[in-house]
PDB file of C-alpha atoms and ligand atoms in Angstrom:
ATOM      1  CA  MET L1214       0.000   0.000   0.000  1.00  0.00           C
ATOM      2  CA  ARG L1215       1.518   3.318  -1.073  1.00  0.00           C
ATOM      3  CA  THR L1216       0.607   6.341   1.074  1.00  0.00           C
ATOM      4  CA  PRO L1217      -0.463   9.165  -1.244  1.00  0.00           C
ATOM      5  CA  LEU L1218       1.886  12.149  -1.228  1.00  0.00           C
ATOM      6  CA  ILE L1219       0.623  15.641  -2.033  1.00  0.00           C
ATOM      7  CA  ALA L1220       3.554  18.000  -2.514  1.00  0.00           C
ATOM      8  CA  GLY L1221       3.397  21.758  -2.995  1.00  0.00           C
ATOM      9  CA  ASN L1222       6.124  23.230  -5.187  1.00  0.00           C
ATOM     10  CA  TRP L1223       6.010  26.937  -4.393  1.00  0.00           C
ATOM     11  CA  LYS L1224       8.670  27.717  -7.025  1.00  0.00           C
ATOM     12  CA  MET L1225      10.038  31.304  -6.674  1.00  0.00           C
ATOM     13  CA  ASN L1226       7.041  32.721  -4.832  1.00  0.00           C
ATOM     14  CA  LEU L1227       5.994  34.198  -1.473  1.00  0.00           C
ATOM     15  CA  LEU L1228       7.637  36.181   1.305  1.00  0.00           C
ATOM     16  CA  ARG L1229       7.890  35.174   4.953  1.00  0.00           C
ATOM     17  CA  ASP L1230       4.511  36.434   6.175  1.00  0.00           C
ATOM     18  CA  GLU L1231       2.707  34.796   3.282  1.00  0.00           C
ATOM     19  CA  ALA L1232       4.676  31.605   3.802  1.00  0.00           C
ATOM     20  CA  ARG L1233       3.734  31.544   7.456  1.00  0.00           C
ATOM     21  CA  SER L1234       0.003  31.954   6.902  1.00  0.00           C
ATOM     22  CA  LEU L1235      -0.124  29.512   3.982  1.00  0.00           C
ATOM     23  CA  SER L1236       1.778  26.815   5.866  1.00  0.00           C
ATOM     24  CA  GLU L1237      -0.376  27.347   8.970  1.00  0.00           C
ATOM     25  CA  ALA L1238      -3.511  26.745   6.909  1.00  0.00           C
ATOM     26  CA  ILE L1239      -2.010  23.672   5.232  1.00  0.00           C
ATOM     27  CA  ALA L1240      -0.875  22.268   8.594  1.00  0.00           C
ATOM     28  CA  ALA L1241      -4.480  22.519   9.805  1.00  0.00           C
ATOM     29  CA  THR L1242      -5.768  20.651   6.736  1.00  0.00           C
ATOM     30  CA  ALA L1243      -3.074  18.001   7.036  1.00  0.00           C
ATOM     31  CA  LYS L1244      -4.065  17.272  10.627  1.00  0.00           C
ATOM     32  CA  GLU L1245      -7.495  16.234   9.367  1.00  0.00           C
ATOM     33  CA  ALA L1246      -6.081  14.197   6.492  1.00  0.00           C
ATOM     34  CA  ASP L1247      -4.841  11.037   8.117  1.00  0.00           C
ATOM     35  CA  GLY L1248      -3.521   8.681   5.484  1.00  0.00           C
ATOM     36  CA  VAL L1249      -2.221  11.397   3.150  1.00  0.00           C
ATOM     37  CA  GLU L1250       1.331  12.650   3.392  1.00  0.00           C
ATOM     38  CA  VAL L1251       1.583  16.402   2.842  1.00  0.00           C
ATOM     39  CA  LEU L1252       4.814  18.091   1.785  1.00  0.00           C
ATOM     40  CA  LEU L1253       5.713  21.754   1.290  1.00  0.00           C
ATOM     41  CA  CYS L1254       8.678  22.775  -0.874  1.00  0.00           C
ATOM     42  CA  PRO L1255       9.292  26.507  -0.385  1.00  0.00           C
ATOM     43  CA  PRO L1256      12.282  28.453  -1.763  1.00  0.00           C
ATOM     44  CA  PHE L1257      15.497  28.187   0.312  1.00  0.00           C
ATOM     45  CA  PRO L1258      15.100  31.430   2.357  1.00  0.00           C
ATOM     46  CA  LEU L1259      11.628  30.315   3.511  1.00  0.00           C
ATOM     47  CA  LEU L1260      12.584  26.809   4.604  1.00  0.00           C
ATOM     48  CA  ASP L1261      13.222  27.753   8.215  1.00  0.00           C
ATOM     49  CA  THR L1262      10.087  29.909   8.465  1.00  0.00           C
ATOM     50  CA  VAL L1263       7.955  27.043   7.173  1.00  0.00           C
ATOM     51  CA  ARG L1264       9.749  24.529   9.379  1.00  0.00           C
ATOM     52  CA  ARG L1265       8.919  26.571  12.482  1.00  0.00           C
ATOM     53  CA  THR L1266       5.275  26.879  11.438  1.00  0.00           C
ATOM     54  CA  ILE L1267       4.715  23.188  10.718  1.00  0.00           C
ATOM     55  CA  ASP L1268       6.886  22.061  13.629  1.00  0.00           C
ATOM     56  CA  ALA L1269       5.770  18.809  15.266  1.00  0.00           C
ATOM     57  CA  GLY L1270       2.789  18.512  12.918  1.00  0.00           C
ATOM     58  CA  PRO L1271       2.289  16.029  10.092  1.00  0.00           C
ATOM     59  CA  VAL L1272       3.509  18.259   7.230  1.00  0.00           C
ATOM     60  CA  ALA L1273       6.926  17.413   5.782  1.00  0.00           C
ATOM     61  CA  LEU L1274       9.458  19.917   4.481  1.00  0.00           C
ATOM     62  CA  GLY L1275      11.329  19.753   1.188  1.00  0.00           C
ATOM     63  CA  ALA L1276      13.540  21.920  -1.011  1.00  0.00           C
ATOM     64  CA  GLN L1277      13.304  22.580  -4.743  1.00  0.00           C
ATOM     65  CA  ASN L1278      16.929  22.021  -5.671  1.00  0.00           C
ATOM     66  CA  VAL L1279      20.264  20.848  -4.277  1.00  0.00           C
ATOM     67  CA  HIS L1280      23.894  20.838  -5.373  1.00  0.00           C
ATOM     68  CA  ASN L1281      25.584  17.482  -5.890  1.00  0.00           C
ATOM     69  CA  GLU L1282      28.820  18.286  -4.043  1.00  0.00           C
ATOM     70  CA  PRO L1283      28.869  17.924  -0.249  1.00  0.00           C
ATOM     71  CA  SER L1284      30.669  21.263   0.383  1.00  0.00           C
ATOM     72  CA  GLY L1285      33.254  23.619  -1.059  1.00  0.00           C
ATOM     73  CA  ALA L1286      33.724  26.583  -3.375  1.00  0.00           C
ATOM     74  CA  PHE L1287      30.378  26.577  -5.174  1.00  0.00           C
ATOM     75  CA  THR L1288      29.121  30.124  -4.719  1.00  0.00           C
ATOM     76  CA  GLY L1289      25.358  30.329  -4.511  1.00  0.00           C
ATOM     77  CA  GLU L1290      24.774  26.612  -4.075  1.00  0.00           C
ATOM     78  CA  VAL L1291      23.211  24.615  -1.247  1.00  0.00           C
ATOM     79  CA  SER L1292      24.251  21.104  -0.182  1.00  0.00           C
ATOM     80  CA  ALA L1293      22.058  18.152   0.739  1.00  0.00           C
ATOM     81  CA  ALA L1294      23.492  18.103   4.277  1.00  0.00           C
ATOM     82  CA  MET L1295      22.472  21.765   4.713  1.00  0.00           C
ATOM     83  CA  LEU L1296      18.933  20.896   3.648  1.00  0.00           C
ATOM     84  CA  ALA L1297      18.772  17.954   6.043  1.00  0.00           C
ATOM     85  CA  ASP L1298      20.151  20.181   8.798  1.00  0.00           C
ATOM     86  CA  THR L1299      17.363  22.712   8.099  1.00  0.00           C
ATOM     87  CA  GLY L1300      14.735  20.028   8.607  1.00  0.00           C
ATOM     88  CA  CYS L1301      14.143  18.896   5.028  1.00  0.00           C
ATOM     89  CA  GLU L1302      13.183  15.299   4.339  1.00  0.00           C
ATOM     90  CA  TYR L1303      12.676  15.718   0.602  1.00  0.00           C
ATOM     91  CA  VAL L1304      14.192  17.562  -2.333  1.00  0.00           C
ATOM     92  CA  ILE L1305      12.879  18.002  -5.867  1.00  0.00           C
ATOM     93  CA  VAL L1306      15.490  17.199  -8.514  1.00  0.00           C
ATOM     94  CA  GLY L1307      15.398  17.550 -12.274  1.00  0.00           C
ATOM     95  CA  HIS L1308      12.292  19.718 -12.476  1.00  0.00           C
ATOM     96  CA  SER L1309      11.700  20.613 -16.120  1.00  0.00           C
ATOM     97  CA  GLU L1310      12.275  24.295 -15.303  1.00  0.00           C
ATOM     98  CA  ARG L1311      15.748  23.374 -14.014  1.00  0.00           C
ATOM     99  CA  ARG L1312      16.395  21.305 -17.127  1.00  0.00           C
ATOM    100  CA  GLN L1313      15.095  24.051 -19.431  1.00  0.00           C
ATOM    101  CA  TYR L1314      16.495  27.232 -17.847  1.00  0.00           C
ATOM    102  CA  PHE L1315      19.544  25.939 -15.997  1.00  0.00           C
ATOM    103  CA  GLY L1316      20.805  23.299 -18.400  1.00  0.00           C
ATOM    104  CA  GLU L1317      20.362  20.298 -16.093  1.00  0.00           C
ATOM    105  CA  THR L1318      20.904  16.976 -17.849  1.00  0.00           C
ATOM    106  CA  ASP L1319      20.049  13.401 -16.878  1.00  0.00           C
ATOM    107  CA  ALA L1320      23.592  13.129 -15.477  1.00  0.00           C
ATOM    108  CA  THR L1321      23.121  16.264 -13.322  1.00  0.00           C
ATOM    109  CA  VAL L1322      19.871  14.819 -12.037  1.00  0.00           C
ATOM    110  CA  ARG L1323      21.598  11.529 -11.188  1.00  0.00           C
ATOM    111  CA  HIS L1324      24.376  13.271  -9.254  1.00  0.00           C
ATOM    112  CA  LYS L1325      21.872  15.389  -7.342  1.00  0.00           C
ATOM    113  CA  ALA L1326      19.666  12.401  -6.536  1.00  0.00           C
ATOM    114  CA  ASN L1327      22.742  10.569  -5.264  1.00  0.00           C
ATOM    115  CA  ALA L1328      23.791  13.489  -3.068  1.00  0.00           C
ATOM    116  CA  ALA L1329      20.268  13.709  -1.650  1.00  0.00           C
ATOM    117  CA  LEU L1330      20.161   9.987  -0.837  1.00  0.00           C
ATOM    118  CA  GLU L1331      23.568  10.119   0.802  1.00  0.00           C
ATOM    119  CA  ALA L1332      22.367  12.898   3.109  1.00  0.00           C
ATOM    120  CA  GLY L1333      19.279  10.872   4.022  1.00  0.00           C
ATOM    121  CA  LEU L1334      16.886  12.952   1.910  1.00  0.00           C
ATOM    122  CA  THR L1335      14.260  11.534  -0.437  1.00  0.00           C
ATOM    123  CA  PRO L1336      14.759  12.877  -3.954  1.00  0.00           C
ATOM    124  CA  ILE L1337      11.623  13.570  -5.975  1.00  0.00           C
ATOM    125  CA  ILE L1338      12.922  12.902  -9.465  1.00  0.00           C
ATOM    126  CA  CYS L1339      10.968  14.761 -12.144  1.00  0.00           C
ATOM    127  CA  VAL L1340      10.538  13.483 -15.682  1.00  0.00           C
ATOM    128  CA  GLY L1341       8.256  14.414 -18.550  1.00  0.00           C
ATOM    129  CA  GLU L1342       8.093  15.068 -22.261  1.00  0.00           C
ATOM    130  CA  THR L1343       7.692  18.349 -24.148  1.00  0.00           C
ATOM    131  CA  LEU L1344       4.772  18.997 -26.478  1.00  0.00           C
ATOM    132  CA  ASP L1345       6.905  18.232 -29.559  1.00  0.00           C
ATOM    133  CA  GLU L1346       8.022  14.953 -28.045  1.00  0.00           C
ATOM    134  CA  ARG L1347       4.441  13.967 -27.215  1.00  0.00           C
ATOM    135  CA  GLU L1348       3.246  14.871 -30.691  1.00  0.00           C
ATOM    136  CA  ASP L1349       5.943  12.885 -32.459  1.00  0.00           C
ATOM    137  CA  GLY L1350       5.222   9.841 -30.305  1.00  0.00           C
ATOM    138  CA  SER L1351       8.470   9.796 -28.365  1.00  0.00           C
ATOM    139  CA  THR L1352       6.983  10.098 -24.840  1.00  0.00           C
ATOM    140  CA  PRO L1353       7.899   6.521 -23.770  1.00  0.00           C
ATOM    141  CA  LYS L1354      11.429   6.842 -25.114  1.00  0.00           C
ATOM    142  CA  VAL L1355      12.023  10.245 -23.462  1.00  0.00           C
ATOM    143  CA  VAL L1356      10.595   9.254 -20.089  1.00  0.00           C
ATOM    144  CA  GLU L1357      12.522   5.964 -20.000  1.00  0.00           C
ATOM    145  CA  ARG L1358      15.731   7.784 -20.934  1.00  0.00           C
ATOM    146  CA  GLN L1359      15.190  10.311 -18.134  1.00  0.00           C
ATOM    147  CA  ILE L1360      14.416   7.640 -15.539  1.00  0.00           C
ATOM    148  CA  SER L1361      17.269   5.338 -16.516  1.00  0.00           C
ATOM    149  CA  GLY L1362      19.644   8.316 -16.695  1.00  0.00           C
ATOM    150  CA  ALA L1363      18.645   9.420 -13.205  1.00  0.00           C
ATOM    151  CA  LEU L1364      18.773   5.977 -11.596  1.00  0.00           C
ATOM    152  CA  GLU L1365      21.786   4.492 -13.379  1.00  0.00           C
ATOM    153  CA  ARG L1366      24.189   2.919 -10.880  1.00  0.00           C
ATOM    154  CA  LEU L1367      21.903   3.580  -7.885  1.00  0.00           C
ATOM    155  CA  LYS L1368      21.763   0.671  -5.470  1.00  0.00           C
ATOM    156  CA  PRO L1369      18.369  -1.080  -5.289  1.00  0.00           C
ATOM    157  CA  GLU L1370      18.082  -0.195  -1.578  1.00  0.00           C
ATOM    158  CA  ASP L1371      18.415   3.488  -2.571  1.00  0.00           C
ATOM    159  CA  VAL L1372      16.004   3.200  -5.497  1.00  0.00           C
ATOM    160  CA  ARG L1373      13.407   1.910  -3.043  1.00  0.00           C
ATOM    161  CA  ARG L1374      13.540   5.300  -1.246  1.00  0.00           C
ATOM    162  CA  ILE L1375      12.955   7.613  -4.208  1.00  0.00           C
ATOM    163  CA  VAL L1376       9.804   9.331  -5.415  1.00  0.00           C
ATOM    164  CA  ILE L1377       9.210   9.947  -9.118  1.00  0.00           C
ATOM    165  CA  ALA L1378       7.099  12.801 -10.486  1.00  0.00           C
ATOM    166  CA  TYR L1379       5.724  12.536 -14.004  1.00  0.00           C
ATOM    167  CA  GLU L1380       5.230  16.102 -15.184  1.00  0.00           C
ATOM    168  CA  PRO L1381       4.458  16.520 -18.870  1.00  0.00           C
ATOM    169  CA  VAL L1382       6.145  19.831 -19.728  1.00  0.00           C
ATOM    170  CA  TRP L1383       3.162  20.941 -21.845  1.00  0.00           C
ATOM    171  CA  ALA L1384       0.917  20.692 -18.770  1.00  0.00           C
ATOM    172  CA  ILE L1385       3.051  22.710 -16.338  1.00  0.00           C
ATOM    173  CA  GLY L1386       1.608  26.106 -15.546  1.00  0.00           C
ATOM    174  CA  THR L1387      -0.433  26.038 -18.746  1.00  0.00           C
ATOM    175  CA  GLY L1388      -3.823  25.065 -17.341  1.00  0.00           C
ATOM    176  CA  LYS L1389      -3.704  22.027 -19.655  1.00  0.00           C
ATOM    177  CA  THR L1390      -3.818  18.853 -17.613  1.00  0.00           C
ATOM    178  CA  ALA L1391      -3.091  15.389 -18.932  1.00  0.00           C
ATOM    179  CA  THR L1392      -6.306  13.368 -18.873  1.00  0.00           C
ATOM    180  CA  PRO L1393      -6.319  10.698 -16.176  1.00  0.00           C
ATOM    181  CA  GLU L1394      -5.974   8.037 -18.898  1.00  0.00           C
ATOM    182  CA  THR L1395      -3.004   9.776 -20.562  1.00  0.00           C
ATOM    183  CA  ALA L1396      -1.255  10.249 -17.231  1.00  0.00           C
ATOM    184  CA  GLN L1397      -2.006   6.690 -16.067  1.00  0.00           C
ATOM    185  CA  GLU L1398      -0.531   5.320 -19.311  1.00  0.00           C
ATOM    186  CA  VAL L1399       2.826   6.978 -18.588  1.00  0.00           C
ATOM    187  CA  HIS L1400       2.718   6.124 -14.872  1.00  0.00           C
ATOM    188  CA  ALA L1401       2.145   2.458 -15.786  1.00  0.00           C
ATOM    189  CA  LEU L1402       5.029   2.616 -18.229  1.00  0.00           C
ATOM    190  CA  ILE L1403       7.312   4.024 -15.507  1.00  0.00           C
ATOM    191  CA  ARG L1404       6.208   1.349 -13.028  1.00  0.00           C
ATOM    192  CA  GLY L1405       6.725  -1.321 -15.691  1.00  0.00           C
ATOM    193  CA  TRP L1406      10.256  -0.059 -16.303  1.00  0.00           C
ATOM    194  CA  LEU L1407      10.997  -0.086 -12.541  1.00  0.00           C
ATOM    195  CA  LYS L1408       9.663  -3.634 -12.329  1.00  0.00           C
ATOM    196  CA  ARG L1409      11.882  -4.853 -15.149  1.00  0.00           C
ATOM    197  CA  GLU L1410      14.955  -3.215 -13.643  1.00  0.00           C
ATOM    198  CA  TYR L1411      14.432  -3.738  -9.908  1.00  0.00           C
ATOM    199  CA  GLY L1412      11.630  -6.292  -9.515  1.00  0.00           C
ATOM    200  CA  GLY L1413       8.026  -6.069  -8.399  1.00  0.00           C
ATOM    201  CA  ALA L1414       8.652  -5.524  -4.687  1.00  0.00           C
ATOM    202  CA  ILE L1415      10.608  -2.307  -5.295  1.00  0.00           C
ATOM    203  CA  ALA L1416       8.439  -1.104  -8.202  1.00  0.00           C
ATOM    204  CA  ASP L1417       5.312  -1.481  -6.066  1.00  0.00           C
ATOM    205  CA  THR L1418       6.824   0.575  -3.232  1.00  0.00           C
ATOM    206  CA  ILE L1419       7.871   3.636  -5.266  1.00  0.00           C
ATOM    207  CA  ARG L1420       5.419   6.507  -5.371  1.00  0.00           C
ATOM    208  CA  ILE L1421       4.861   8.112  -8.750  1.00  0.00           C
ATOM    209  CA  LEU L1422       3.303  11.584  -8.519  1.00  0.00           C
ATOM    210  CA  TYR L1423       1.548  13.444 -11.315  1.00  0.00           C
ATOM    211  CA  GLY L1424       2.332  17.124 -11.856  1.00  0.00           C
ATOM    212  CA  GLY L1425       1.050  19.689 -14.354  1.00  0.00           C
ATOM    213  CA  SER L1426      -1.911  21.947 -13.635  1.00  0.00           C
ATOM    214  CA  MET L1427      -3.311  19.716 -10.905  1.00  0.00           C
ATOM    215  CA  LYS L1428      -6.192  21.561  -9.251  1.00  0.00           C
ATOM    216  CA  PRO L1429      -9.282  20.826  -7.144  1.00  0.00           C
ATOM    217  CA  ALA L1430     -11.364  20.239 -10.282  1.00  0.00           C
ATOM    218  CA  ASN L1431      -9.179  17.434 -11.649  1.00  0.00           C
ATOM    219  CA  ALA L1432      -7.315  16.072  -8.613  1.00  0.00           C
ATOM    220  CA  GLU L1433      -9.813  13.413  -7.628  1.00  0.00           C
ATOM    221  CA  GLU L1434     -10.016  11.730 -11.021  1.00  0.00           C
ATOM    222  CA  LEU L1435      -6.234  11.837 -11.506  1.00  0.00           C
ATOM    223  CA  LEU L1436      -5.591  10.429  -8.026  1.00  0.00           C
ATOM    224  CA  ALA L1437      -8.118   7.647  -8.610  1.00  0.00           C
ATOM    225  CA  GLU L1438      -5.844   6.091 -11.241  1.00  0.00           C
ATOM    226  CA  ARG L1439      -4.054   2.952 -10.124  1.00  0.00           C
ATOM    227  CA  ASP L1440      -0.488   4.167 -10.625  1.00  0.00           C
ATOM    228  CA  ILE L1441      -0.938   7.828  -9.634  1.00  0.00           C
ATOM    229  CA  ASP L1442       0.202   8.023  -6.028  1.00  0.00           C
ATOM    230  CA  GLY L1443      -0.075  11.735  -5.417  1.00  0.00           C
ATOM    231  CA  GLY L1444       0.606  15.112  -6.939  1.00  0.00           C
ATOM    232  CA  LEU L1445       3.389  17.643  -7.359  1.00  0.00           C
ATOM    233  CA  VAL L1446       1.382  20.835  -7.362  1.00  0.00           C
ATOM    234  CA  GLY L1447       2.680  24.242  -8.479  1.00  0.00           C
ATOM    235  CA  GLY L1448       0.188  27.078  -8.967  1.00  0.00           C
ATOM    236  CA  ALA L1449      -2.608  25.559  -6.884  1.00  0.00           C
ATOM    237  CA  SER L1450      -0.255  24.987  -3.931  1.00  0.00           C
ATOM    238  CA  LEU L1451      -0.022  28.762  -3.431  1.00  0.00           C
ATOM    239  CA  LYS L1452      -3.702  28.979  -2.487  1.00  0.00           C
ATOM    240  CA  ALA L1453      -4.641  27.446   0.859  1.00  0.00           C
ATOM    241  CA  ASP L1454      -8.171  26.510  -0.261  1.00  0.00           C
ATOM    242  CA  ASP L1455      -7.078  24.898  -3.512  1.00  0.00           C
ATOM    243  CA  PHE L1456      -4.204  22.965  -2.003  1.00  0.00           C
ATOM    244  CA  SER L1457      -6.398  21.836   0.898  1.00  0.00           C
ATOM    245  CA  ALA L1458      -9.019  20.594  -1.560  1.00  0.00           C
ATOM    246  CA  ILE L1459      -6.349  18.598  -3.407  1.00  0.00           C
ATOM    247  CA  ILE L1460      -5.179  17.054  -0.115  1.00  0.00           C
ATOM    248  CA  ARG L1461      -8.768  16.046   0.660  1.00  0.00           C
ATOM    249  CA  ALA L1462      -9.164  14.596  -2.841  1.00  0.00           C
ATOM    250  CA  ALA L1463      -6.347  12.181  -2.003  1.00  0.00           C
ATOM    251  CA  LEU L1464      -8.172  10.819   1.053  1.00  0.00           C
TER     252      LEU L1464
HETATM  253  P1  PGA F 898       1.702  23.616 -12.007  1.00  0.00           P
HETATM  254  O1  PGA F 898       3.226  23.208 -11.717  1.00  0.00           O
HETATM  255  O2  PGA F 898       0.868  22.847 -11.011  1.00  0.00           O
HETATM  256  O3  PGA F 898       1.650  25.087 -11.779  1.00  0.00           O
HETATM  257  O4  PGA F 898       1.411  23.210 -13.410  1.00  0.00           O
HETATM  258  C1  PGA F 898       3.598  21.903 -11.366  1.00  0.00           C
HETATM  259  C2  PGA F 898       5.092  21.821 -11.225  1.00  0.00           C
HETATM  260  O5  PGA F 898       5.790  22.456 -12.016  1.00  0.00           O
HETATM  261  O6  PGA F 898       5.620  21.130 -10.319  1.00  0.00           O
END
C-alpha cells in the first residue's frame, strides 16, 4: 500500500509572512487528512520559516533544488546536508524548469539524486516530455531515458527510497492537464520499467506523482488512477483553499 503524497512546489514565490500563513492553513488541513502525506517545498530562504510553522505537525518539508557536491567553493549553491540540517526530508530534482532554464541533464539529475540519498533525503525525481516529443510519439522513449539516466548505478536499496514525479512539460503552468488516462498510461510505463529493472517488490513501493496543472477540479479523477500516487502541485499549492481541496481529494 503506497501512502499518497501531495507536494506543494512553491517555485520562486511568497515572502515570509505569506509563507507563514499559507503553511499554517495547510498544517491545519493536514491534521485532518490522516492517510495522506503532505509536503511543502518553499524556496530556500523560507525553509526555516515554514519549518517553524509546521513544527511537530504532520507536514513534511522539502527543497526545490540541491547541489551534488557535499561542500566547497560553489558560490550560490546549497548542499544536501544543509537541507537535512534545516529540517528537510525531501528535495525536488530535475524539475523541467531546471532542465530548461539551468541546463540540467540526466547526469546532473543523477548526481543530485545521489547526493540527496547520501544525506538521508528523499529525492523527488521529475521526468516528462515536451509537447513536440508527445506529438511525435516519443513520450515513452524520453521518459525511459530520463528515468534510466537518473537511476543508473543507484543501489536497489536506494532506489526503493525515491519518489518519481511525471510532469508533462506541456501541462506545467499552462492550465492544460493530462487526462487521467493519458497520465495513467505513462505512470504504468514508468512502473513497468521499474519492475523490469528492480523487480516487483521495489516497483510497487515507489510513489509516482503526477504534476502539471493539478487543481481541485481534476485532482480526484487523476488520483483515482491505479499508478498515480499523489501530486506535485505548483500554482494551486499557493492557495490554501485549492491545495487543501487537493489534499482532501487524495483521502
Ligand atoms: P503547475 O506546476 O501545477 O503550476 O502546473 C507543477 C510543477 O511544475 O511542479
